[in-house]
Amino acid sequence: MSIAMLEMKNISKQFPGVLANEDVNLTVNKGEVHALLGENGAGKSTLMNILCGLYKPTSGEIFIEGQPVKFASAKDSMSIGIGMVHQHFMLIPTLSVIENCLIGSKNKGGLKLDTRSAAKSLSELAKKYSMNIDPSALVGSLSVGEMQRVEIIKALYRGARILILDEPTAVLTPQETNELFKMIRGLKQHGFTVLFISHKLNEVKEISDRVTVLRLGRAIGTYDTEDCSVQDLARLMVGRDVKFTVDKKEQQTGKAVLSLKGVSLLRKGGGAKLLDDISLDVHAGEIVGIAGVDGNGQAELVECLTGIICEAEGEADYCGKDLLKCSTREIMSSGISHIPQDRQRTGLVMPMPLTENFILQDYYTGKFGKHGFLDWKSVGESSDRLIRSFSIKAPGKEELAQNLSGGNQQKVVVAREINRSPRLIIAMHPTRGLDVGAIEYIHGKLIEQRDNGAAVLLVSTEMEEILKISDRIAVMYEGRIMGIVRPKETTAEKMGLMMGGNDLAKIS
Amino acid sequence: MSIMNLISGYLASDIRMATPILFAGLGLLIINRSGLLNIGAEGTMLVSTLLAVVGSYYSGSVWVGLLCAVISGALMGLLFAFFTVTVKANQIVIGAALNILGSGLSATLNRIIFGVSTTVTRFDAFTNIKIPLLSDIPLIGGALFNQMIPVYAAFLLVPAISYYLFRTQAGLNLRSVGENPRVADTLGVNVYRLQYMSAIIGSALIAAGGAYLSTGLVSSFSEEMVAGRGYIALAAVVFGKYKPGGVMLASLIFVAGNVLSNILQVSGTPIPYTLLTMIPYVLTVVALAAFAKGAVAPASLGRPYKRG
């Protein structure tokens, strides 16, 4: 057995009030793709931030090729050959690719910035690992996939031998993910060691040689990926069996709660309509899924129904009320709940505590206090109850929303919206970026609401999710509905064709 | 010929009077590029106008005066950096405090040192240096090449700072700190040191502008003599799109209105003087509205950076 490329021994990291890593051991061999699997908040990112010198471990040791190392800053870990590609890119959009790679580098050639030779070596690197990058392009003008390539090239340019990729696929389209995996395989062939951090089981299964599973800050174990099924990985990660199907009882749907008739929205400044003659009913006790590739009018539809966009034509009848003519306040106070697509920007106020986030829909109703004064005692009691019944992992109700993991943030939004006992739930990407445990939980909550007779309009780009929990599915393409199907009577192939702009009538 | 003289004279006044704003603007540019937002240029300049006079008066050399002024600026910069970078206090508040400090300090020191008498204090001041041959060029020669040394220095700093910012490793590091200090930090740039350095050097440049004001443009000190130039420099940086050349152009344009208004007032036009004094302000507003749209400030301007 040769000496491990990287060894982390008994690493612990104590944050005020939270033990993020506890006695973690990690051994990575040279030239392997090693996955670090764990739920959101399991301590993956903390461990990697220790490895790249941003955090100092409370205790524990790090060895690189058998030599003990200590990192005082990111510079130290970089100089020893560790390159991290952060989940949120560490790039400056107003600078060019070259400039981004040169920041902070030790200049050998005197005062002048040597962009020419840097451009040359960047192009060589790009060619060697078949990554297509224009070194003089402005980073802000690149696509997300390209930015990630720049991050990888930047790490290589600075002499990385161990590449850490923190949730690299979270921001990528399926095509870009394939590109990335090709790149990772290429790097592996050239002898690089890759640490791949993810909570997506299929990806870990596909790309990694070995996998170390983290749960609640502890390393559960390291396994050969070949020997584990996706089911095994899920169980290791969550600590219990995870169901990939949902139990959903068949039930008779009630009368239409929401009824869209010819909803259209013009594009500002002309061009194709953003929404084109959308007609759709959502009944009590029914989940209607809206499928489609991102950007085909789903966001606009939700914004029209929640009163954020007010220029739509047509009619959206909700219990005798036309939602298209109502303000957001009127809509939200008439038994409609909204789980917005971006929990951090529109779902929560990040720098506010959970208590205040929980009452964003209620503070004006008199439910928590009278005459414009808030009764913090009853707000606190209600918050405690929600945290308990939705099993939100937080140090307390006064914790700021921004300090929670993504899954728990989403649970806060879902708790707030479901607690209002809605007749209609409009949910957009309710599980985006969440791990299997949290996804299972949120699906369960939506189905529970449906079983209790609520109508649910679910917008998602994840075909799996749509097929799994919807009772009926409408596929949107360029602002139009291509067809409405039942999950049991359709195939993924048919859905794909509709998402690509083929009318249901023409393909069946 | 008289029209030629008029234009030449106009240009010469514009350049002469734009110099303090240019110094302050370039100083602020360097500070802003490191992500610090310093609105205290007015106060920094006020202290330096007095110290330049004091230094020159006691030593008999205007250069010692300049040195005193620059040192006072550097100290103001150090003060600003300590409170904003180390203590992480609100940058606007600290900048405002510097302005109040500068106003009070310069007035108090002036009365202690020179008293409240109305007799004119005499001291060494800058004089015009005529550059042979170049100053004989018709129309622009006299305006461009018959000026005081600080004027030449300020305009030569424009390409120098431009080169530093956009062509050197140090300049790239500075710009990256202003855009995203965390990124710079992960790549091994010492963010705090760079911010201290730019606050000190930038404030020294602002102070040089103040020194020129009291020992060059005029040779006397009076209370509140900076008269808003520190604030105009702030606008010049925004209008100049955070680039040295732009700052230069902005300073010249802002001052041009002032000079025009002065010339028209002494020329005895029938236009009421109240309208004439509006010219520089109207010009500034129009220029800002017309050109300042694409101004992109450093992304982390005014936000304190906390490591880890």
Short mmCIF file of N, CA, C and O in Angstrom, two decimals, chain A residues 18 39 49 81 168 184 241 273 394 396 405 427 438 473 475 494:
data_model
loop_
_atom_site.label_atom_id
_atom_site.label_comp_id
_atom_site.label_asym_id
_atom_site.label_seq_id
_atom_site.Cartn_x
_atom_site.Cartn_y
_atom_site.Cartn_z
N VAL A 18 -22.01 24.87 17.80
CA VAL A 18 -22.16 23.76 16.87
C VAL A 18 -20.83 23.02 16.72
O VAL A 18 -19.79 23.64 16.57
N GLU A 39 -25.60 14.82 3.73
CA GLU A 39 -26.72 15.74 3.61
C GLU A 39 -26.24 17.17 3.78
O GLU A 39 -25.14 17.40 4.28
N ASN A 49 -13.21 23.32 3.88
CA ASN A 49 -12.66 24.63 4.19
C ASN A 49 -11.45 24.52 5.12
O ASN A 49 -10.55 25.34 5.08
N GLY A 81 -0.42 22.52 -3.13
CA GLY A 81 -1.05 21.83 -4.25
C GLY A 81 -2.51 21.48 -4.07
O GLY A 81 -3.03 20.59 -4.72
N PRO A 168 -20.20 20.67 -7.32
CA PRO A 168 -19.99 21.33 -8.60
C PRO A 168 -21.18 21.28 -9.54
O PRO A 168 -21.31 22.10 -10.44
N ILE A 184 -13.43 15.66 -15.45
CA ILE A 184 -12.91 15.02 -14.24
C ILE A 184 -12.20 13.73 -14.61
O ILE A 184 -11.11 13.45 -14.12
N ASP A 241 -33.58 3.95 6.03
CA ASP A 241 -33.97 3.64 4.66
C ASP A 241 -34.70 4.82 4.05
O ASP A 241 -35.52 5.46 4.71
N LYS A 273 -45.08 35.73 -27.03
CA LYS A 273 -45.74 35.90 -25.73
C LYS A 273 -45.03 35.07 -24.66
O LYS A 273 -44.56 33.96 -24.94
N ALA A 394 -32.13 23.75 13.94
CA ALA A 394 -31.63 25.09 14.21
C ALA A 394 -31.31 25.18 15.70
O ALA A 394 -31.97 24.55 16.51
N GLY A 396 -31.95 27.44 17.67
CA GLY A 396 -33.07 28.01 18.41
C GLY A 396 -33.89 28.90 17.51
O GLY A 396 -33.52 29.15 16.37
N SER A 405 -28.89 25.55 7.06
CA SER A 405 -28.56 24.91 5.80
C SER A 405 -29.73 25.06 4.84
O SER A 405 -30.85 25.38 5.26
N ALA A 427 -46.39 25.98 -5.39
CA ALA A 427 -45.01 25.67 -4.99
C ALA A 427 -44.13 25.62 -6.21
O ALA A 427 -44.42 24.91 -7.17
N ALA A 438 -34.35 15.66 2.86
CA ALA A 438 -35.21 16.84 2.89
C ALA A 438 -36.25 16.77 1.78
O ALA A 438 -37.41 17.16 1.97
N ILE A 473 -50.17 16.17 -14.94
CA ILE A 473 -49.00 16.95 -15.32
C ILE A 473 -49.31 17.79 -16.55
O ILE A 473 -49.84 17.28 -17.54
N VAL A 475 -47.34 20.09 -19.33
CA VAL A 475 -45.99 20.39 -19.79
C VAL A 475 -46.00 21.74 -20.50
O VAL A 475 -46.81 21.97 -21.40
N LYS A 494 -42.17 10.55 -23.77
CA LYS A 494 -43.24 11.44 -24.22
C LYS A 494 -43.13 12.82 -23.58
O LYS A 494 -43.31 13.84 -24.22
#
